[in-house]
XYZ file of N, CA and C in Angstrom:
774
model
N 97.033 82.038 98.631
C 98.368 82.242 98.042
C 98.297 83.350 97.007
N 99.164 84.258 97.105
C 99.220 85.483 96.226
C 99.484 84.806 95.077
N 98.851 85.338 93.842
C 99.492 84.607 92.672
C 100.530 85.469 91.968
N 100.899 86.449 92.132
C 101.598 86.749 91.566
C 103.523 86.851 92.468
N 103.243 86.652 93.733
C 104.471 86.744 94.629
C 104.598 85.450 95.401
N 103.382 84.876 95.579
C 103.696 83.623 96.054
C 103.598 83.910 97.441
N 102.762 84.576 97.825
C 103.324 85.276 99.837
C 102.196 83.689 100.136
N 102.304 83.544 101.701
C 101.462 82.426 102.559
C 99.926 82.215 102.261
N 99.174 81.452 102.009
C 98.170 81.580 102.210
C 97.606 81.544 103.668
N 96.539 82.698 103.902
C 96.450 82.769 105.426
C 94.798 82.074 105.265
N 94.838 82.162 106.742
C 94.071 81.009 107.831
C 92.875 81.105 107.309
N 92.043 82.226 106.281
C 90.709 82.024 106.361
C 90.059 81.688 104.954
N 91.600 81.243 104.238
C 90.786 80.473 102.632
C 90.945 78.999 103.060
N 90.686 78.674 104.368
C 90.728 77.255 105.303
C 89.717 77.003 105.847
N 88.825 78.533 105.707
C 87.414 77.763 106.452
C 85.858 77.781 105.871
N 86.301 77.785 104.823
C 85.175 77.550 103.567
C 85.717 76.554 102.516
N 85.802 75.280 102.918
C 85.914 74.249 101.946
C 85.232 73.590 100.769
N 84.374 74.202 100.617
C 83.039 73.604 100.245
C 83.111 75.082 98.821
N 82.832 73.839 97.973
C 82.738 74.787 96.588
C 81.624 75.336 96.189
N 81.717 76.670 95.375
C 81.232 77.085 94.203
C 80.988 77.119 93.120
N 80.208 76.839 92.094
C 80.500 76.967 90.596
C 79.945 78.521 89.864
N 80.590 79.771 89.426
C 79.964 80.747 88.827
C 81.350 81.111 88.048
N 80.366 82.101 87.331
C 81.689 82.561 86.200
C 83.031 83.306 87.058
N 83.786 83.392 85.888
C 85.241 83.770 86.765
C 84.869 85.671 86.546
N 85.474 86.227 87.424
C 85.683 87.253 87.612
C 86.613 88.162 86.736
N 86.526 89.768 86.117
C 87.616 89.824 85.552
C 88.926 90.120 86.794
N 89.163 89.817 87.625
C 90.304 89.960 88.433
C 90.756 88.350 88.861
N 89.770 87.580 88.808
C 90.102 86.059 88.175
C 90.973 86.024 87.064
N 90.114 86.256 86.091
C 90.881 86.088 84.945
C 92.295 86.123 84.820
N 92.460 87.788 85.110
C 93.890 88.730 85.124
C 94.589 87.356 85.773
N 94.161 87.229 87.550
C 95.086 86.211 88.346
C 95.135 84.850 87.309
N 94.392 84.469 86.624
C 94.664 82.978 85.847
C 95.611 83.169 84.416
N 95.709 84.685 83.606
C 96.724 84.707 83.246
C 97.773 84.756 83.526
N 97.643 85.737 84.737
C 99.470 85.940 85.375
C 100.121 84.320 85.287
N 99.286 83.723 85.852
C 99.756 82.527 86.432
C 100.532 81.674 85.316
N 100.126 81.689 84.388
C 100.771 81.264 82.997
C 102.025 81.475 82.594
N 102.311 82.926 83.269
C 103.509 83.738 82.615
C 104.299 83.953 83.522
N 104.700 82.841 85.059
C 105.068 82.440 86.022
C 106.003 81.656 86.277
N 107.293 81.435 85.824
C 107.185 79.592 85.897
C 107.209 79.198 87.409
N 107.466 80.226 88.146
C 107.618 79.834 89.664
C 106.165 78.860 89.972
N 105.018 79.722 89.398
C 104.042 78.769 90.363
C 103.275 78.140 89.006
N 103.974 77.562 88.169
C 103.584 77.264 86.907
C 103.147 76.112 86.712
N 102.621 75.216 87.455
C 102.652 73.654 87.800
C 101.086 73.569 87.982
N 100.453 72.004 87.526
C 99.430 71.484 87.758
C 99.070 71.795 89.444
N 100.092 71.275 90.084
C 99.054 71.104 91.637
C 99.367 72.977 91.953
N 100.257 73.325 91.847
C 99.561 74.653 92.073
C 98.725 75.657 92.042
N 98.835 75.507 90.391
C 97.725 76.000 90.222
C 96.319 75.576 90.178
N 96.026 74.357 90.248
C 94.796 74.202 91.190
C 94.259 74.487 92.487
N 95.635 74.802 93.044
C 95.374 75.144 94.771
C 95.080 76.513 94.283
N 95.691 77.324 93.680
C 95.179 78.754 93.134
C 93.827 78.962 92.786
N 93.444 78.533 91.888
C 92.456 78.528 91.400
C 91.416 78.338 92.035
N 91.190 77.295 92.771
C 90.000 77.113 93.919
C 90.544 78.537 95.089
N 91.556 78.723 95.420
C 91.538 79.681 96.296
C 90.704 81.563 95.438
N 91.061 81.499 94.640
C 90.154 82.662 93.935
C 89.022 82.085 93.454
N 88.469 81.065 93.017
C 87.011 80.665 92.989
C 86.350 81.187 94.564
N 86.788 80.463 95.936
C 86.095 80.666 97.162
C 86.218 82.549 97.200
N 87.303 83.401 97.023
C 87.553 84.508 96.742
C 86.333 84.982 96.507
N 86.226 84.387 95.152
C 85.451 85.151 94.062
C 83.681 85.298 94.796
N 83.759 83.725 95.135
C 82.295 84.033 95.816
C 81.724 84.516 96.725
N 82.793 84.546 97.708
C 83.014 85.943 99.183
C 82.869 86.692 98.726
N 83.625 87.254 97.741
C 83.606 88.881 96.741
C 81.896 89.092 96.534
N 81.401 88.382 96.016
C 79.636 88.530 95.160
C 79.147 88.598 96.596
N 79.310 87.654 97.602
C 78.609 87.993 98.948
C 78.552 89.257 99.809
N 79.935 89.671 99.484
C 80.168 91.750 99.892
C 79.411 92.393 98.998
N 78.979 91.905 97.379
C 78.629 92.990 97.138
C 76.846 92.836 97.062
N 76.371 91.733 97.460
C 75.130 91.654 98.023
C 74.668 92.606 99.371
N 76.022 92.722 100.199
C 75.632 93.069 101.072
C 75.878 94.545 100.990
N 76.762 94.934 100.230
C 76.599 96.930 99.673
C 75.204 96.930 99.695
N 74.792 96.086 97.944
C 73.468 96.693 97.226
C 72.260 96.394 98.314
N 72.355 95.837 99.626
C 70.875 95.216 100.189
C 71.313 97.010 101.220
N 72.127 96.960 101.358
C 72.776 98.451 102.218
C 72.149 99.619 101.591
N 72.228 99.676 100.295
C 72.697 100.990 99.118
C 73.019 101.749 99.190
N 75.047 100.444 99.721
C 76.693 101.648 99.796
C 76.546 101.485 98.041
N 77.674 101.843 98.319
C 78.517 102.493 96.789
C 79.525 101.405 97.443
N 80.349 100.506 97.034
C 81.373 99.720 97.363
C 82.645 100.537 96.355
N 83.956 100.739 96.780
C 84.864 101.518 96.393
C 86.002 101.054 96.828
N 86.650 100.816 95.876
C 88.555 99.457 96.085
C 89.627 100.854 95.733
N 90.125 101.232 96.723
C 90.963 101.661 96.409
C 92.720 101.624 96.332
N 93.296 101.401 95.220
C 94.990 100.348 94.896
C 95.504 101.458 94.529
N 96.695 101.082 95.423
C 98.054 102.125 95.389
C 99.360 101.646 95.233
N 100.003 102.146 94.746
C 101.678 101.361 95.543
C 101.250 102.298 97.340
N 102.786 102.151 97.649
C 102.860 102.877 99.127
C 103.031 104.002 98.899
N 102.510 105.213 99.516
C 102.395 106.255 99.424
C 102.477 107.487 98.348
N 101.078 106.682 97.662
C 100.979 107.508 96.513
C 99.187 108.516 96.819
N 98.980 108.557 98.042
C 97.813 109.307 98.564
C 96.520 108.773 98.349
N 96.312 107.868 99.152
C 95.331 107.416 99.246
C 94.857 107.766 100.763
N 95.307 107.384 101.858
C 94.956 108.199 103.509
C 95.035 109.145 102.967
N 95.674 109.939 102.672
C 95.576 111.796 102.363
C 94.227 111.895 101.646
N 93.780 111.670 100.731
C 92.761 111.699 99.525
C 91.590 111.667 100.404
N 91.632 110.636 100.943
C 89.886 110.051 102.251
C 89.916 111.258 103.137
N 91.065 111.454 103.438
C 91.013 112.760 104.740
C 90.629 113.903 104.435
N 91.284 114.896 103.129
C 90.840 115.494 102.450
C 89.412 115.904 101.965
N 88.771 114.536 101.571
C 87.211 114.597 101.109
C 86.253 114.993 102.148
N 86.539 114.306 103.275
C 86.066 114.260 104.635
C 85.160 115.673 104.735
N 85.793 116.722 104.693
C 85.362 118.570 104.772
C 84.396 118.281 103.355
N 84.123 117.871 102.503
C 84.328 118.676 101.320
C 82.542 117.904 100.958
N 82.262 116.539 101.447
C 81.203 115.638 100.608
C 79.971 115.737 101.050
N 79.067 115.523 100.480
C 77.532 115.787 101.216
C 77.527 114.182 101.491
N 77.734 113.113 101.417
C 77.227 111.575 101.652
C 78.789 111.331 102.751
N 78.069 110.024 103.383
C 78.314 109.903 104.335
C 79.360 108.284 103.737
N 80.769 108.542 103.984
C 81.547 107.097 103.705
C 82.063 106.721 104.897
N 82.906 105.542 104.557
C 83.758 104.745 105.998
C 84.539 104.266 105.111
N 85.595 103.814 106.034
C 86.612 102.823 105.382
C 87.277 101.748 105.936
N 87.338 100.772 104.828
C 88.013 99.173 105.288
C 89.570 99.850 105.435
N 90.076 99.573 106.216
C 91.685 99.672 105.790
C 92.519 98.733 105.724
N 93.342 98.171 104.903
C 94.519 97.386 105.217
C 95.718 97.543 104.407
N 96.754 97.095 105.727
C 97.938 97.321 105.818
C 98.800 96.173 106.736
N 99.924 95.732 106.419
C 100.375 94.627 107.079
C 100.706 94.872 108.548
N 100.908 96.091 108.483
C 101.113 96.168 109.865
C 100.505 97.534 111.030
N 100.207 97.646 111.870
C 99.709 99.094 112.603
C 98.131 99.332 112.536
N 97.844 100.405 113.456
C 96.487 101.109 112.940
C 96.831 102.603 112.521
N 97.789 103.046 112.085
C 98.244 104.255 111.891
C 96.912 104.704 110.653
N 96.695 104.166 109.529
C 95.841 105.257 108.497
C 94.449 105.092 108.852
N 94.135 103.770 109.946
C 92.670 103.865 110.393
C 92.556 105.074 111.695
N 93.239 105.512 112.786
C 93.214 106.152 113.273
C 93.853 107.806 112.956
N 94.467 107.594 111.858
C 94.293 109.274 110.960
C 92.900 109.411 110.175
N 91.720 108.246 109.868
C 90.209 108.688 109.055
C 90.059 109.074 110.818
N 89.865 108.495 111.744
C 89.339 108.488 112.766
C 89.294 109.962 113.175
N 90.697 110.404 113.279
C 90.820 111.826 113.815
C 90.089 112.848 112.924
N 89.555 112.377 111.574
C 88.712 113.144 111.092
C 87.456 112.881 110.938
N 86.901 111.924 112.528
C 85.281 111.841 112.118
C 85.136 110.695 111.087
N 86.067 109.913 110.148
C 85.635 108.955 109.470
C 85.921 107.547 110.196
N 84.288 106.928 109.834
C 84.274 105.728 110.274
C 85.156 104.928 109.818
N 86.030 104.243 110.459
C 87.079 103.602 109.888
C 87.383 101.654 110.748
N 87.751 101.112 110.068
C 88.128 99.501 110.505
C 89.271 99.354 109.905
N 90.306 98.845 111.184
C 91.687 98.544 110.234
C 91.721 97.025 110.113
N 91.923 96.274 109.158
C 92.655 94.764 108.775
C 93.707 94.755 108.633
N 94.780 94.078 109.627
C 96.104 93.989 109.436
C 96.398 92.652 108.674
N 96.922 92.596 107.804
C 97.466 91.543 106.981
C 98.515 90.667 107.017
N 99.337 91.259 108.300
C 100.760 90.521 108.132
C 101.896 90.415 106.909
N 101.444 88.967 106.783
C 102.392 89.160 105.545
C 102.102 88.793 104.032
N 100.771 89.183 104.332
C 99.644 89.306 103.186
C 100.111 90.780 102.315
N 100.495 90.516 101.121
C 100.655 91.698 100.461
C 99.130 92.481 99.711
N 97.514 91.953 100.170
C 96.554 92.499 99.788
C 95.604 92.067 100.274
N 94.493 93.087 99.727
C 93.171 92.219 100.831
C 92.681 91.434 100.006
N 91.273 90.615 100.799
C 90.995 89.457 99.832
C 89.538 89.773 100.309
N 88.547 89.083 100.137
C 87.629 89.111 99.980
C 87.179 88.640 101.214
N 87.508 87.748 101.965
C 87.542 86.929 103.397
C 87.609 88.365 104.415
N 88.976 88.835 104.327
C 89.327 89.776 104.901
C 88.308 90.885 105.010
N 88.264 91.640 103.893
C 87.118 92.796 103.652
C 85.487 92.304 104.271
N 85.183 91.314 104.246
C 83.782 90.691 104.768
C 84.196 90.669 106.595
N 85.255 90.554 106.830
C 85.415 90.405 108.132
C 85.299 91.877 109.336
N 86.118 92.688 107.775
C 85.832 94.387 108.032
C 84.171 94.955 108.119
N 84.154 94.353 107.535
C 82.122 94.757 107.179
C 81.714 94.481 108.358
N 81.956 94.050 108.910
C 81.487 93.472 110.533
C 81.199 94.743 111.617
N 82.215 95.828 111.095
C 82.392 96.831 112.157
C 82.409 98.071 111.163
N 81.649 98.040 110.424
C 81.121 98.916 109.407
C 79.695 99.270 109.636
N 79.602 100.451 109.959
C 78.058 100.500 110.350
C 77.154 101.085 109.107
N 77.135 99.974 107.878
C 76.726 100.076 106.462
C 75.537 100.772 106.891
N 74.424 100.496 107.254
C 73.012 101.524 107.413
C 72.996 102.720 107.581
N 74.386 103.409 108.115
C 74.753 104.565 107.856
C 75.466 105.382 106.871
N 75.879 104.579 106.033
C 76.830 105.094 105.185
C 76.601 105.250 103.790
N 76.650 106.247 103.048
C 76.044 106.183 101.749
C 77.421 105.314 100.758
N 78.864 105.388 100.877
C 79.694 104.603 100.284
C 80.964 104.239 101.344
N 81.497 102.792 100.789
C 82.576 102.448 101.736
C 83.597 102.221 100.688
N 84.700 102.888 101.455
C 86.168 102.742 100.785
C 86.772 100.904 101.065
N 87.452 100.556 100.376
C 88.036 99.552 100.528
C 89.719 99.922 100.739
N 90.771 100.483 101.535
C 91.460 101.125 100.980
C 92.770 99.713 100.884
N 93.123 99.464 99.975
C 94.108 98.090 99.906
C 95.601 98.514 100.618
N 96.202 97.209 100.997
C 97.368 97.364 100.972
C 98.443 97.879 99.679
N 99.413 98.560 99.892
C 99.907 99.337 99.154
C 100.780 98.745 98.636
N 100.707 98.161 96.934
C 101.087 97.669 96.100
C 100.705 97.440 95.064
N 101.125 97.519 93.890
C 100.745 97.609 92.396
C 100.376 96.151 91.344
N 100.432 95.153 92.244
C 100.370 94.157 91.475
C 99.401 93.058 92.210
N 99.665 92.863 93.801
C 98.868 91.738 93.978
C 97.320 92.070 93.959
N 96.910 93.635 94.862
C 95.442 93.713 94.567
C 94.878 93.600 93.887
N 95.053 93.819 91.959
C 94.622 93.569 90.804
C 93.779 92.609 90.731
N 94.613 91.561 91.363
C 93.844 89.696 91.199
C 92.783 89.569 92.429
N 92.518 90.392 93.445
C 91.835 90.169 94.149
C 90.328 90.902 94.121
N 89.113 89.875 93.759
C 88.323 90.650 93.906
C 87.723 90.816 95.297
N 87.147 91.702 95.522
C 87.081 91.979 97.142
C 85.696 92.455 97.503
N 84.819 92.628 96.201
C 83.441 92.816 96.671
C 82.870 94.017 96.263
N 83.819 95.423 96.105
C 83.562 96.272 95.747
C 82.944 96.485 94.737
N 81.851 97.700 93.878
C 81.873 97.938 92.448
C 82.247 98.516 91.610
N 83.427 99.605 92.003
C 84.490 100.076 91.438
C 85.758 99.986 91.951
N 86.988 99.985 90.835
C 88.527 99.889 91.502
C 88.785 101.722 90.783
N 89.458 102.606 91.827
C 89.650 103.171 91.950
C 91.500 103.311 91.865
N 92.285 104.017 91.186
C 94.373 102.940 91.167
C 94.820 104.726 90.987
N 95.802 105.330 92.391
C 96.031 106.273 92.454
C 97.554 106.037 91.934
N 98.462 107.018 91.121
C 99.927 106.494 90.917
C 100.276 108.342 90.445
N 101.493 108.260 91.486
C 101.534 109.996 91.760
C 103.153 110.146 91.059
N 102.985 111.496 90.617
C 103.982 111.996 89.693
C 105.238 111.539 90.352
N 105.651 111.521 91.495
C 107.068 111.354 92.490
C 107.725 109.574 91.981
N 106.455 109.128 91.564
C 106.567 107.369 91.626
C 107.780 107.267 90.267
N 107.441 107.868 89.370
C 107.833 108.489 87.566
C 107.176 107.601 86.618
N 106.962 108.111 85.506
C 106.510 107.830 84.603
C 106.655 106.630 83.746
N 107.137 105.266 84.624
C 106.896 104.359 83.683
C 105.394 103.136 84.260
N 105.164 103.759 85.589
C 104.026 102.890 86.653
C 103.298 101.924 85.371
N 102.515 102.761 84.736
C 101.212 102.095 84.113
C 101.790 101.332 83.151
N 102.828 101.274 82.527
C 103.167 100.724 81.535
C 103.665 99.269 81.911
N 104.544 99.581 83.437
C 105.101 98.334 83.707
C 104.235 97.444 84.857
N 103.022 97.949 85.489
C 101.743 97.546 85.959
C 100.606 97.518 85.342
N 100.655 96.648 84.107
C 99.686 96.644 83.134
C 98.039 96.027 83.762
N 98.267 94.763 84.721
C 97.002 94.826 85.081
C 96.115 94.912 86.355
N 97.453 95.805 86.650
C 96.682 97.098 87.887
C 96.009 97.920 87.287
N 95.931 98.945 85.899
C 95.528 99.826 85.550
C 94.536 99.280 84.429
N 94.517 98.030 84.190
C 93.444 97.490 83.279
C 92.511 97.100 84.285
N 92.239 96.927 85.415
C 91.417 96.631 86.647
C 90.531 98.108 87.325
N 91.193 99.052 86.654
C 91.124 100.337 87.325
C 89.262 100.794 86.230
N 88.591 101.550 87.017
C 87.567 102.174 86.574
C 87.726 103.869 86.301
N 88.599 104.423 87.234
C 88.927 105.603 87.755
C 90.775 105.984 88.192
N 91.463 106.420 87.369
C 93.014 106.318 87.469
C 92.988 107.703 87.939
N 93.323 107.871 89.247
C 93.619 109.103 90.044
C 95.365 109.621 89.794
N 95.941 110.626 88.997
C 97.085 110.819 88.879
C 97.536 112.060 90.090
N 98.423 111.610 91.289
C 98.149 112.362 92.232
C 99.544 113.112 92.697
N 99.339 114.479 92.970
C 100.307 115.543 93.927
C 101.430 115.859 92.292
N 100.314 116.745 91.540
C 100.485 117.330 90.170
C 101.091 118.335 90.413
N 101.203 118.935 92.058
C 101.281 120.184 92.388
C 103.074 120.025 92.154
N 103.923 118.856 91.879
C 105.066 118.295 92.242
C 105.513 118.042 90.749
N 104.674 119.143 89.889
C 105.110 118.471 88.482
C 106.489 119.333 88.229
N 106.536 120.668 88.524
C 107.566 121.673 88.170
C 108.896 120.779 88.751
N 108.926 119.904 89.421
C 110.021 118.852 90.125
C 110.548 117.347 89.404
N 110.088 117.147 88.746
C 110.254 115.790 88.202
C 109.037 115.993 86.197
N 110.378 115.208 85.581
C 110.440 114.736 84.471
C 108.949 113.944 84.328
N 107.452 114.452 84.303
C 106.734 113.677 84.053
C 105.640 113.992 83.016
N 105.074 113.243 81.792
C 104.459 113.815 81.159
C 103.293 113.465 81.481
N 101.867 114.348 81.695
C 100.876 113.624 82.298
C 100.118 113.184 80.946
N 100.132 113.812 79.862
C 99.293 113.082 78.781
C 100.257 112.135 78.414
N 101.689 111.755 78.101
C 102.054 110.561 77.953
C 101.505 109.307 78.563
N 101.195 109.633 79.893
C 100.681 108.728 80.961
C 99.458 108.313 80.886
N 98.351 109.656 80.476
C 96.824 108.901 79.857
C 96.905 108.712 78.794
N 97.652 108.475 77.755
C 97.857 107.604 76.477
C 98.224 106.324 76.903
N 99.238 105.995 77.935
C 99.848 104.307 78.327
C 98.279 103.706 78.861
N 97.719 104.666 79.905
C 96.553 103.944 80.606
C 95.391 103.767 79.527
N 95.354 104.662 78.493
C 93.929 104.299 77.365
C 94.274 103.264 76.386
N 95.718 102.805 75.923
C 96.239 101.458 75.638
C 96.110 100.825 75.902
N 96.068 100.707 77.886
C 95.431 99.212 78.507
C 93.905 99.404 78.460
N 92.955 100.362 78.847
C 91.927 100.274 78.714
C 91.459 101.281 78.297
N 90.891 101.658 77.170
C 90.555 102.968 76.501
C 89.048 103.832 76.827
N 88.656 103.181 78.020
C 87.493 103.558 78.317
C 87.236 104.218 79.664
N 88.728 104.246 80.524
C 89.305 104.426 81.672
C 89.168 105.904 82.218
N 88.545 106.470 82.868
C 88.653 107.848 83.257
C 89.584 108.445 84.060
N 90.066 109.453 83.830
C 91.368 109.682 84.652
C 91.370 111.561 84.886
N 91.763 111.509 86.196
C 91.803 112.730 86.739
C 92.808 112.882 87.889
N 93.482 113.945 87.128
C 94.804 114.927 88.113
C 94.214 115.261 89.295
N 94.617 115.052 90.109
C 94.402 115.790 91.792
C 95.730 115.993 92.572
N 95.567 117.397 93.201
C 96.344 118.118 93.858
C 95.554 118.215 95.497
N 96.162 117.790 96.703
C 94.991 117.824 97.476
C 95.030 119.575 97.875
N 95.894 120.271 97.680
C 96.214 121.514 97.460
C 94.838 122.706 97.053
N 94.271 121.545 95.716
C 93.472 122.413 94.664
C 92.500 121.771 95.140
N 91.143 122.433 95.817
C 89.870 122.014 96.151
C 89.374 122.088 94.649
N 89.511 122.253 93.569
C 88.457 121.648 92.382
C 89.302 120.436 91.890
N 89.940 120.152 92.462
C 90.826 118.728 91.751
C 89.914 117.463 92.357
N 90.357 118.006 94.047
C 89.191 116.723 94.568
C 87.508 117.016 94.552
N 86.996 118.079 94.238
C 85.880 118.303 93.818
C 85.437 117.370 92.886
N 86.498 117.265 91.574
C 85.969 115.990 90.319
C 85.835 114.724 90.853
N 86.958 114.731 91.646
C 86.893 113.318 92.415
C 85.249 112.822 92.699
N 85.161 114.028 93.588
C 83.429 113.698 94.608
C 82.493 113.730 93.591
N 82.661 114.543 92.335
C 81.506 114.527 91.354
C 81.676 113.274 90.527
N 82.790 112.804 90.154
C 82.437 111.254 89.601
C 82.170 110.297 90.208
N 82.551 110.296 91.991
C 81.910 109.267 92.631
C 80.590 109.802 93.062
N 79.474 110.735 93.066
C 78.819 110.915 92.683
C 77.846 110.368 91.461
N 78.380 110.706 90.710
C 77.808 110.356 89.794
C 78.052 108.921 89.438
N 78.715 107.966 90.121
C 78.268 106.821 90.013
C 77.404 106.144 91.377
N 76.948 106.793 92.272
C 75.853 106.889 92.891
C 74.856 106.969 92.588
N 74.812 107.643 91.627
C 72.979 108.060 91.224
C 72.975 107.029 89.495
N 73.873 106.535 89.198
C 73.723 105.446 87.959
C 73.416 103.889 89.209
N 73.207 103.658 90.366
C 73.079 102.511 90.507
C 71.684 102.232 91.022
């Protein structure tokens, strides 16, 4: 069950009944505050059904990322709303990287952005979600299946496109990556506070679109260093090959820190 929209819980937080005990996650957490500030799902038996459903989450999540580090991918979550360039961004890099990635994809419906990595040579797996507004940790482990990790120096996680439910989901990865493009306007981060407190790397994207719209980009890395002041953030134009150049050099460089 999404905690923050309340969408269905689907079929596969049904087939691991059997508990865990480890610390909570910070995307736990986030999901166990939201839940507070809810009244929809604000209730004892709910939120126990919640709670064990991101506990089993949580421990699927640590099991993906056993299986990066026994790999040695780079695990990489990448959260968007809808079409704020994230397929564009992967496609883009594709020409440009010396290491070798793939990507999880999901989306509720189609194989449309797994068969656009495809047409460029990237290994790609689509997860359709239905009416799942994000991936979960179940899901992404199911993707890993058809991930040919021994080849790949990092794997994208690329989420369904929305600003609020992926936050709460941890999914295995070791960085969250949260793209939010000038066209969207300038109040995203402020009013998606813990999408961008989840974020490691805040991609501000298609700058090339600034002469068009009312947006201030340092207003915007002042809202995001409010939620987390330690947050790195970089403009990209897929236009400007040194924009996504920084891109590849900070995921880079968190390659060679692991």
């Amino acid at each position: 069950m999404c905690t923050d929209c309340g969408c269905s819980i689907t079929d596969h937080h049904h087939h691991h009944d059997h508990d865990h005990s480890h610390g909570d996650s910070a995307s736990h957490q986030a999901a166990h505050d939201t839940l507070h500030h809810n009244p929809q799902l604000n209730d004892t038996k709910t939120i126990s059904v919640i709670k064990k459903i991101l506990d089993k989450n949580d421990h699927e999540a640590a099991h993906n990322r056993a299986h990066f580090d026994k790999q040695g991918v780079l695990g990489i979550n990448l959260m968007s709303s809808p079409g704020s360039g994230k397929t564009t961004l992967l496609e883009n890099l594709a020409d440009m990287v010396d290491f070798k990635y793939g990507v999880v994809e999901g989306d509720l419906e189609t194989n449309r952005d797994a068969d656009r990595l495809k047409a460029k040579g990237i290994k790609a797996t689509q997860i359709q979600t239905g009416s799942a507004c994000h991936l979960d940790a179940f899901m992404v482990h199911k993707g890993l299946h058809d991930m040919p990790l021994d080849d790949l120096d990092v794997c994208f996680v690329e989420n369904v496109g929305n600003l609020v439910c992926p936050a709460s989901y941890d999914v295995g990865t070791h960085l969250n990556i949260v793209l939010v493009s000038v066209p969207e306007g300038e109040d995203k981060i402020a009013k998606y506070p813990v999408m961008f407190r989840a974020a490691d790397l805040i991609l501000i994207t298609k700058t090339d679109l600034l002469p068009h719209f009312q947006y201030d980009v340092e207003k915007e890395k002042a809202e995001a260093r409010k939620l987390k002041p330690n947050v790195d953030i970089l403009e990209v134009n897929i236009n400007d090959k040194e924009s996504l150049q920084r891109v590849i050099d900070w995921i880079e460089f968190k390659r060679k820190m692991r």
